[in-house]
Every structure is written in C-alpha cells, then in structure tokens.
CSV table of C-alpha atoms and ligand atoms in Angstrom, one decimal:
chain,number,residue,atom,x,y,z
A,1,UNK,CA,-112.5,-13.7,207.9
A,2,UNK,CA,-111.6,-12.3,204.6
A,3,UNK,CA,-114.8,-12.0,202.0
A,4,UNK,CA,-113.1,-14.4,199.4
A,5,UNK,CA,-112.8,-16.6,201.7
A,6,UNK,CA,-115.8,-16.5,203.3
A,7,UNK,CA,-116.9,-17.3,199.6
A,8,UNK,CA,-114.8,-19.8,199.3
A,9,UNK,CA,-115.7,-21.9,202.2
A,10,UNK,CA,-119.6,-21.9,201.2
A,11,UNK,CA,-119.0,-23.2,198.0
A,12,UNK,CA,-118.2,-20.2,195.7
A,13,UNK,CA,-114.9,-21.3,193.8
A,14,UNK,CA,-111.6,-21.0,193.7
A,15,UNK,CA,-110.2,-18.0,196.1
A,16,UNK,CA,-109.2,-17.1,192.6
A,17,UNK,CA,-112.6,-17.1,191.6
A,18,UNK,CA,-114.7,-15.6,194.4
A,19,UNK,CA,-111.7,-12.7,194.6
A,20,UNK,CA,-113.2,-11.6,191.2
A,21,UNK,CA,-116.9,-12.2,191.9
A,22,UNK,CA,-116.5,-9.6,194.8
A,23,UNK,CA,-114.3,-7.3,192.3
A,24,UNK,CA,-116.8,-7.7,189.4
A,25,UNK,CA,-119.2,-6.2,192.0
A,26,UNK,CA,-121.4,-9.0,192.2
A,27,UNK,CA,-121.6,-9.8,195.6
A,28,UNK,CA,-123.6,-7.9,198.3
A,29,UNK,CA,-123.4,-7.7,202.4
A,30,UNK,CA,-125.7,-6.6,204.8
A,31,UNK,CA,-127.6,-5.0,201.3
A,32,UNK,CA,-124.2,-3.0,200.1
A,33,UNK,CA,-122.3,-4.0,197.4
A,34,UNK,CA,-118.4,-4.7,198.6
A,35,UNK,CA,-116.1,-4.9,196.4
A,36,UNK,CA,-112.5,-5.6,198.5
A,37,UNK,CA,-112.2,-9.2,198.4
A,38,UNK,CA,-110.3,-8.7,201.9
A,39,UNK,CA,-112.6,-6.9,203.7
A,40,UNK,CA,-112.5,-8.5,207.1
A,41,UNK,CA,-116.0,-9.6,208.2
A,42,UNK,CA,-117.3,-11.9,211.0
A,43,UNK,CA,-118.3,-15.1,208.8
A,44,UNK,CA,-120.6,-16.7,211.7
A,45,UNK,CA,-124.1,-16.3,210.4
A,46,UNK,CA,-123.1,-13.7,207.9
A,47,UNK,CA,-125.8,-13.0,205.3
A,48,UNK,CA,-125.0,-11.9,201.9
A,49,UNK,CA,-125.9,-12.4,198.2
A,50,UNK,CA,-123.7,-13.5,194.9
A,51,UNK,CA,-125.7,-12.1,191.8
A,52,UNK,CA,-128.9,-11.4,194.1
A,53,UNK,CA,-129.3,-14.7,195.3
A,54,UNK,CA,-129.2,-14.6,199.3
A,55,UNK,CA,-126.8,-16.8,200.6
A,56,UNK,CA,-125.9,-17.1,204.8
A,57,UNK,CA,-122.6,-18.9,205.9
A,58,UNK,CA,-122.9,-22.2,207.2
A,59,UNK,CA,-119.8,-23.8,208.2
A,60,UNK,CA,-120.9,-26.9,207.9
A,61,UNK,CA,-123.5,-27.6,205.4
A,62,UNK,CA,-126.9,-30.0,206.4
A,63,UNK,CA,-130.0,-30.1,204.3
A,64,UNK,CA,-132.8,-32.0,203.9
A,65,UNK,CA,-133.8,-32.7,200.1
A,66,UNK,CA,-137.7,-34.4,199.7
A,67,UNK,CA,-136.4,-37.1,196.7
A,68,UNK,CA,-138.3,-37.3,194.1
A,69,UNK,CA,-138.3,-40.7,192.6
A,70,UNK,CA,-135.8,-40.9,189.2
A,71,UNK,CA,-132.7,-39.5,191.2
A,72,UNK,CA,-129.9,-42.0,192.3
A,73,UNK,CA,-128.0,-41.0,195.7
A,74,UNK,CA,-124.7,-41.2,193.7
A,75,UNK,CA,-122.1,-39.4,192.7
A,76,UNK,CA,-121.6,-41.6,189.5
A,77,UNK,CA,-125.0,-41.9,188.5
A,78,UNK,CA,-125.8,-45.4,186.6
A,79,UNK,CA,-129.2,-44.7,184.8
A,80,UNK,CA,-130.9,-41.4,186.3
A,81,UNK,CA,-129.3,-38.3,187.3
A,82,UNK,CA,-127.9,-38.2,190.7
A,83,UNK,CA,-129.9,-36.2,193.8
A,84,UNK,CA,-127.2,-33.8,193.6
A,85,UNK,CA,-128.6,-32.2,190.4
A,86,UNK,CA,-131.1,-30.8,192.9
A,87,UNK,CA,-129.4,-28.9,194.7
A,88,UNK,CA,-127.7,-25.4,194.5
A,89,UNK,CA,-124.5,-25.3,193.2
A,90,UNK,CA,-122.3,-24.0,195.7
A,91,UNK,CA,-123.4,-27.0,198.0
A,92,UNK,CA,-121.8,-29.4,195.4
A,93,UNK,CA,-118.9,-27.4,194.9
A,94,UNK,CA,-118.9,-28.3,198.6
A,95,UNK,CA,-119.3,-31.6,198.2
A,96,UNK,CA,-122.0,-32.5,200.5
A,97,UNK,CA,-123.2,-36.2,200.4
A,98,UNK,CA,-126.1,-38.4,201.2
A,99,UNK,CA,-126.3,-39.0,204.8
A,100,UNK,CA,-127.6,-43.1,204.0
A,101,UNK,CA,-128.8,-44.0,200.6
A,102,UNK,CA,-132.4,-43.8,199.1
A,103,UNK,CA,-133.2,-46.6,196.1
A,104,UNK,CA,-133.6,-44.2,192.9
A,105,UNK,CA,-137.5,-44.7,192.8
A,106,UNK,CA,-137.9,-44.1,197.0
A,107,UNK,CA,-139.3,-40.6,197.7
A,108,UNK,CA,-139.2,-38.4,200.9
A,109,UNK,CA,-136.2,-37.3,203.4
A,110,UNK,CA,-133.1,-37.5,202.3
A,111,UNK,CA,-130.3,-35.7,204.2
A,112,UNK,CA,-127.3,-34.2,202.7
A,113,UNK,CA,-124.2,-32.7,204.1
A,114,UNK,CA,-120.3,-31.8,203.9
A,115,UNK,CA,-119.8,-32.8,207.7
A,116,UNK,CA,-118.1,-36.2,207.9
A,117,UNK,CA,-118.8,-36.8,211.6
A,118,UNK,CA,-122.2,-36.3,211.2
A,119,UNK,CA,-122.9,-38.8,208.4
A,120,UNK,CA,-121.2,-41.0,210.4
A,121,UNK,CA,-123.3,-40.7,213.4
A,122,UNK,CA,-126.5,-41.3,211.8
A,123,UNK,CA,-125.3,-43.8,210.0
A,124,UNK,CA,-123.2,-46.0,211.9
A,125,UNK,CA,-125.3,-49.3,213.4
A,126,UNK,CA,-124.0,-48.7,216.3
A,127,UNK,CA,-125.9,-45.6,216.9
A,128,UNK,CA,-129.1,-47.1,214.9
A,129,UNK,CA,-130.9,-44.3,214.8
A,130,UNK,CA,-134.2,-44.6,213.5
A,131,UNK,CA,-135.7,-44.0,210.0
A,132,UNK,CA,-139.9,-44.1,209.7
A,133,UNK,CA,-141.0,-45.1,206.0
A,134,UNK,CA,-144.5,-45.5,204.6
A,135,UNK,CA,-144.4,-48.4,202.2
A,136,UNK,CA,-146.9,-48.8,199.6
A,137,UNK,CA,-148.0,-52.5,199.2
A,138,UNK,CA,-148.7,-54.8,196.4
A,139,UNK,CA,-150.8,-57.1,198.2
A,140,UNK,CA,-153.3,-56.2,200.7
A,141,UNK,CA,-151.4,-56.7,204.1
A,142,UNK,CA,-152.5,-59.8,206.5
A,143,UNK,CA,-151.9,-60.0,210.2
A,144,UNK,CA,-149.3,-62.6,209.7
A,145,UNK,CA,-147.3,-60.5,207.7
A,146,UNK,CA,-147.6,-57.5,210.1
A,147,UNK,CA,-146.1,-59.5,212.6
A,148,UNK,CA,-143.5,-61.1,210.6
A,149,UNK,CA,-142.3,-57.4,210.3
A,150,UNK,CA,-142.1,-56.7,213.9
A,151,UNK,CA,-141.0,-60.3,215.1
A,152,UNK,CA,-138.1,-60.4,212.5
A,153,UNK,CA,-137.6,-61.9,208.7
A,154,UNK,CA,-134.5,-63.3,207.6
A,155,UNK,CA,-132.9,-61.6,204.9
A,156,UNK,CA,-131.0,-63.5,201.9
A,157,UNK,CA,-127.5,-61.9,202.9
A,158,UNK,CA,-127.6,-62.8,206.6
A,159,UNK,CA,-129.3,-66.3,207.1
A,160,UNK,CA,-128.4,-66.5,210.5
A,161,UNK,CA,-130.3,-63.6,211.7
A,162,UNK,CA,-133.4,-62.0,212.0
A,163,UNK,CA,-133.8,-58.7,211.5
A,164,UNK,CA,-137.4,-56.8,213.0
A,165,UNK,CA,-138.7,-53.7,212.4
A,166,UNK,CA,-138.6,-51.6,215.4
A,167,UNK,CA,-142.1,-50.5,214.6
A,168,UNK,CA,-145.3,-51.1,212.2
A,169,UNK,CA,-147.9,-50.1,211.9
A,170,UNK,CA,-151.2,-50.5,208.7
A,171,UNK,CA,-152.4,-47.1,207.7
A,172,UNK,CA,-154.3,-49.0,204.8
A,173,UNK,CA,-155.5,-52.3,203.2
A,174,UNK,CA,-152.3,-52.0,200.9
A,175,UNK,CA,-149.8,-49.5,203.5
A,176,UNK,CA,-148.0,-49.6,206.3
A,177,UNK,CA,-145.7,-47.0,208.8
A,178,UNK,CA,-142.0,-49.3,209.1
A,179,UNK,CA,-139.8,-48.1,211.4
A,180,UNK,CA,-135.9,-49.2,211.1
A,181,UNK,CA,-133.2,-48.9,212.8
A,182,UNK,CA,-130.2,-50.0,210.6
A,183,UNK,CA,-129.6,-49.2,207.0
A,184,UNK,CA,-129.3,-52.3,205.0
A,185,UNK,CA,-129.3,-52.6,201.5
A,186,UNK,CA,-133.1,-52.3,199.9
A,187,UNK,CA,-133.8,-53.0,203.8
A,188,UNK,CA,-137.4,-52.1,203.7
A,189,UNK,CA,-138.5,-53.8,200.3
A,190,UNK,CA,-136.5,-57.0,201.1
A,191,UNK,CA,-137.9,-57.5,204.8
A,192,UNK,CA,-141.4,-56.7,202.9
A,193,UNK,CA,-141.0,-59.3,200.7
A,194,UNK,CA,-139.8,-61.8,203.2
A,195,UNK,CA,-142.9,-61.0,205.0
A,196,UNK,CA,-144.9,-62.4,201.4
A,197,UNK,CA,-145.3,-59.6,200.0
A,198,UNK,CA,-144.0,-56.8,198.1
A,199,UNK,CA,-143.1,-53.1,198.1
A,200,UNK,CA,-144.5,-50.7,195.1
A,201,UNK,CA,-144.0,-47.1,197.0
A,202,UNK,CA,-141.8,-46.1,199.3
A,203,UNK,CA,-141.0,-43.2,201.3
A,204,UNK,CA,-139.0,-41.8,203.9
A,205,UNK,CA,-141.2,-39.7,206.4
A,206,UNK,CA,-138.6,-39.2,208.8
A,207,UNK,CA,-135.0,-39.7,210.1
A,208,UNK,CA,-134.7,-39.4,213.6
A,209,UNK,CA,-136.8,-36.9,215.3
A,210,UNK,CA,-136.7,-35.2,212.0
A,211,UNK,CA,-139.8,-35.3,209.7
A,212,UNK,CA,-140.3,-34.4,206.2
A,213,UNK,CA,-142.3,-31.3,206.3
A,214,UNK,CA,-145.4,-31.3,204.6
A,215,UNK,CA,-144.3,-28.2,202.6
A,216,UNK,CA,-141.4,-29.0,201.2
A,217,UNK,CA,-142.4,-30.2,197.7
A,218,UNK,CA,-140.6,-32.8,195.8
A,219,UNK,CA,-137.1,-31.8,194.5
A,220,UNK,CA,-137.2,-29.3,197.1
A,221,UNK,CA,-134.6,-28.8,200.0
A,222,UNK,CA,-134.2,-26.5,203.0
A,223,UNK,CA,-131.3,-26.0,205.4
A,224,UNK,CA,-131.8,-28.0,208.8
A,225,UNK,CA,-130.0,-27.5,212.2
A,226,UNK,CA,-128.4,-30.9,212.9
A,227,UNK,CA,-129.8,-31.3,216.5
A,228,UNK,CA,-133.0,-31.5,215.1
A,229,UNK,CA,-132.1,-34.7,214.2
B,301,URA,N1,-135.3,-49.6,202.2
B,301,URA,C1,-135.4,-49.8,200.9
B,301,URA,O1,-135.7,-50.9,200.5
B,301,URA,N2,-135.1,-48.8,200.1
B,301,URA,C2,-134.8,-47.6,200.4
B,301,URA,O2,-134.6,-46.7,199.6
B,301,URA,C3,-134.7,-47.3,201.8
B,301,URA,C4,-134.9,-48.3,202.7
C-alpha cells in the first residue's frame, strides 16, 4: 500500500495531509526516514513513526482505556470532557467509539474501537457477554440484599421483569464483585439500589475474558487483540 495511505488509514489526515508529512520528512520506517509518499510498502503490521512517535498499523483499531472518573463516554460531552480526550489523536481522527457506555464517575475498562461489527457483538443482548464490576456500597451489605442481586430486582423501566446478576459476590462490609450480562442504563447502581441500597464506587474490572490490567494507570490505554475478549 502506498505510505500516504497507509497514514491515512491509521488516522493521520487527509491523503493531502499525510502526502506532506512524508515530504516534510517527518515520518520514519523501519528507523529510515522516507520521504516518497508512494513508496509501496506492506501495511500489515508495519511499524513506523510520525514526528518520533512510534506508531504500527492496525486495520482495525481496539483499545482498552482504564476511565478515570470525570470523563463522559460521548461524543457531545454534557458537563465533563468526553473519554476521547484521552486518547491519541490519530485514533479519534479514526473515530473509534465506546464499545457500551461507562456513567461519567464509573472507573475501570472501557473498550474503544473503529470496528462496527465488533461493538456490535459485545454489545448486542443477544450475545450478553459478561461485564464484572466492583461496586462500592453505601450501606454495609446484608444477606438479603446479596441475594436480591443474584435472584433478580425489578427495575423502574421494565416492571414486568426481573433482572439478576449473573454473579455476586461481598469482598467487604461495604463491596461487592457484580457480574452482568446486559448493558442497561445505570444497570449496576439501579439493581443496587433495588436491592436497598446504594452504589458510591464503581468499576469495571473486566469485559469478557478481558481484565483491566493492574498496570494500566488511570487515563491510560493500550492496544488489545480482540479475541482476548
Ligand atoms: N452500571 C452502572 O450503573 N453504571 C455504569 O457505568 C455501568 C454499569
């Protein structure tokens, strides 16, 4: 594939624009400056850098971003900048989005990506895959309300069913491990607080077999392979 476009498709600009970052000598392959905007080079896995930042292609972007609380999973942020303010240009020029929402003040694993498919399949409730959170109580948690959670709350916008965690489990007086499988709006802090009780932290520890790893500091994101999920 032609460098420009090569730089085009991960997020660099215009073809306009990447043309003359390769001719303003600003982009490196394989450690050697190139600067023929058509040089013909295999894009799959290529590694390069655009003003000494290292940069490999992707054709499809996924990343996991640890959210930080104060970021709103929104293109047209209301009150806090959005999640994408985290995250390195090219991938917005991209235009990768949340895989499922995160409330602004929920923390932990939050996938991003500019495969439609993908968000899709993770999201869908048909699929239901599963997303493990470790909520923060107000109240110290009772044995009633544990098994509220796993037997199934009703929830204001559906009165007719019941919706149950597909696992729980009390790490603390005042925290718990929820495990859902749908993606319902405030899900975790309105089935809490159907239970009697009420959600002060919360964060996403994993989404599927993916897990938030312990290294990735808040506001921090990496680049996943999707079948880890
Ligand atoms: N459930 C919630 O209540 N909030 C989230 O951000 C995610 C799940």
């Amino acid at each position: 594939m032609q460098l420009e476009r090569i730089l085009q498709s991960q997020g660099f600009g215009t073809r306009r624009e990447c043309r003359a970052l390769v001719r303003l000598e600003r982009v490196t392959v394989g450690g050697e400056m190139i600067d023929d905007p058509f040089a013909d080079l295999p894009a799959e896995a290529l590694e390069f850098t655009v003003d000494g930042e290292p940069w490999r292609y992707h054709e499809k972007a996924y990343v996991m971003l640890n959210k930080p609380t104060g970021h709103e999973c929104s293109q047209k942020p209301k009150h806090h900048p959005a999640v994408f303010a985290l995250l390195a240009a090219p991938l917005v020029t991209r235009a990768v989005q949340c895989v499922g929402r995160l409330d602004e003040d929920t923390t932990g694993l939050l996938l991003l990506t500019d495969d439609g498919q993908f968000i899709h399949r993770l999201t869908s409730p048909k699929h239901g895959v599963l997303k493990r959170y470790i909520a923060t109580t107000k109240h110290p948690l009772s044995a009633a309300q544990l098994a509220a959670l796993s037997g199934g709350v009703v929830l204001n916008d559906a009165p007719d069913v019941s919706v149950a965690a597909h696992a729980v489990e009390q790490l603390d007086d005042n925290q718990l491990a929820i495990t859902i499988g749908e993606g319902r709006y405030h899900q975790v802090k309105r089935m809490v607080a159907a239970a009697g009780n009420r959600v002060e932290a919360l964060h996403r520890v994993a989404v599927g077999r993916l897990e938030l790893p312990a290294d990735l500091a808040p506001g921090q994101w990496c680049w996943i392979d999707p079948s880890q999920v």
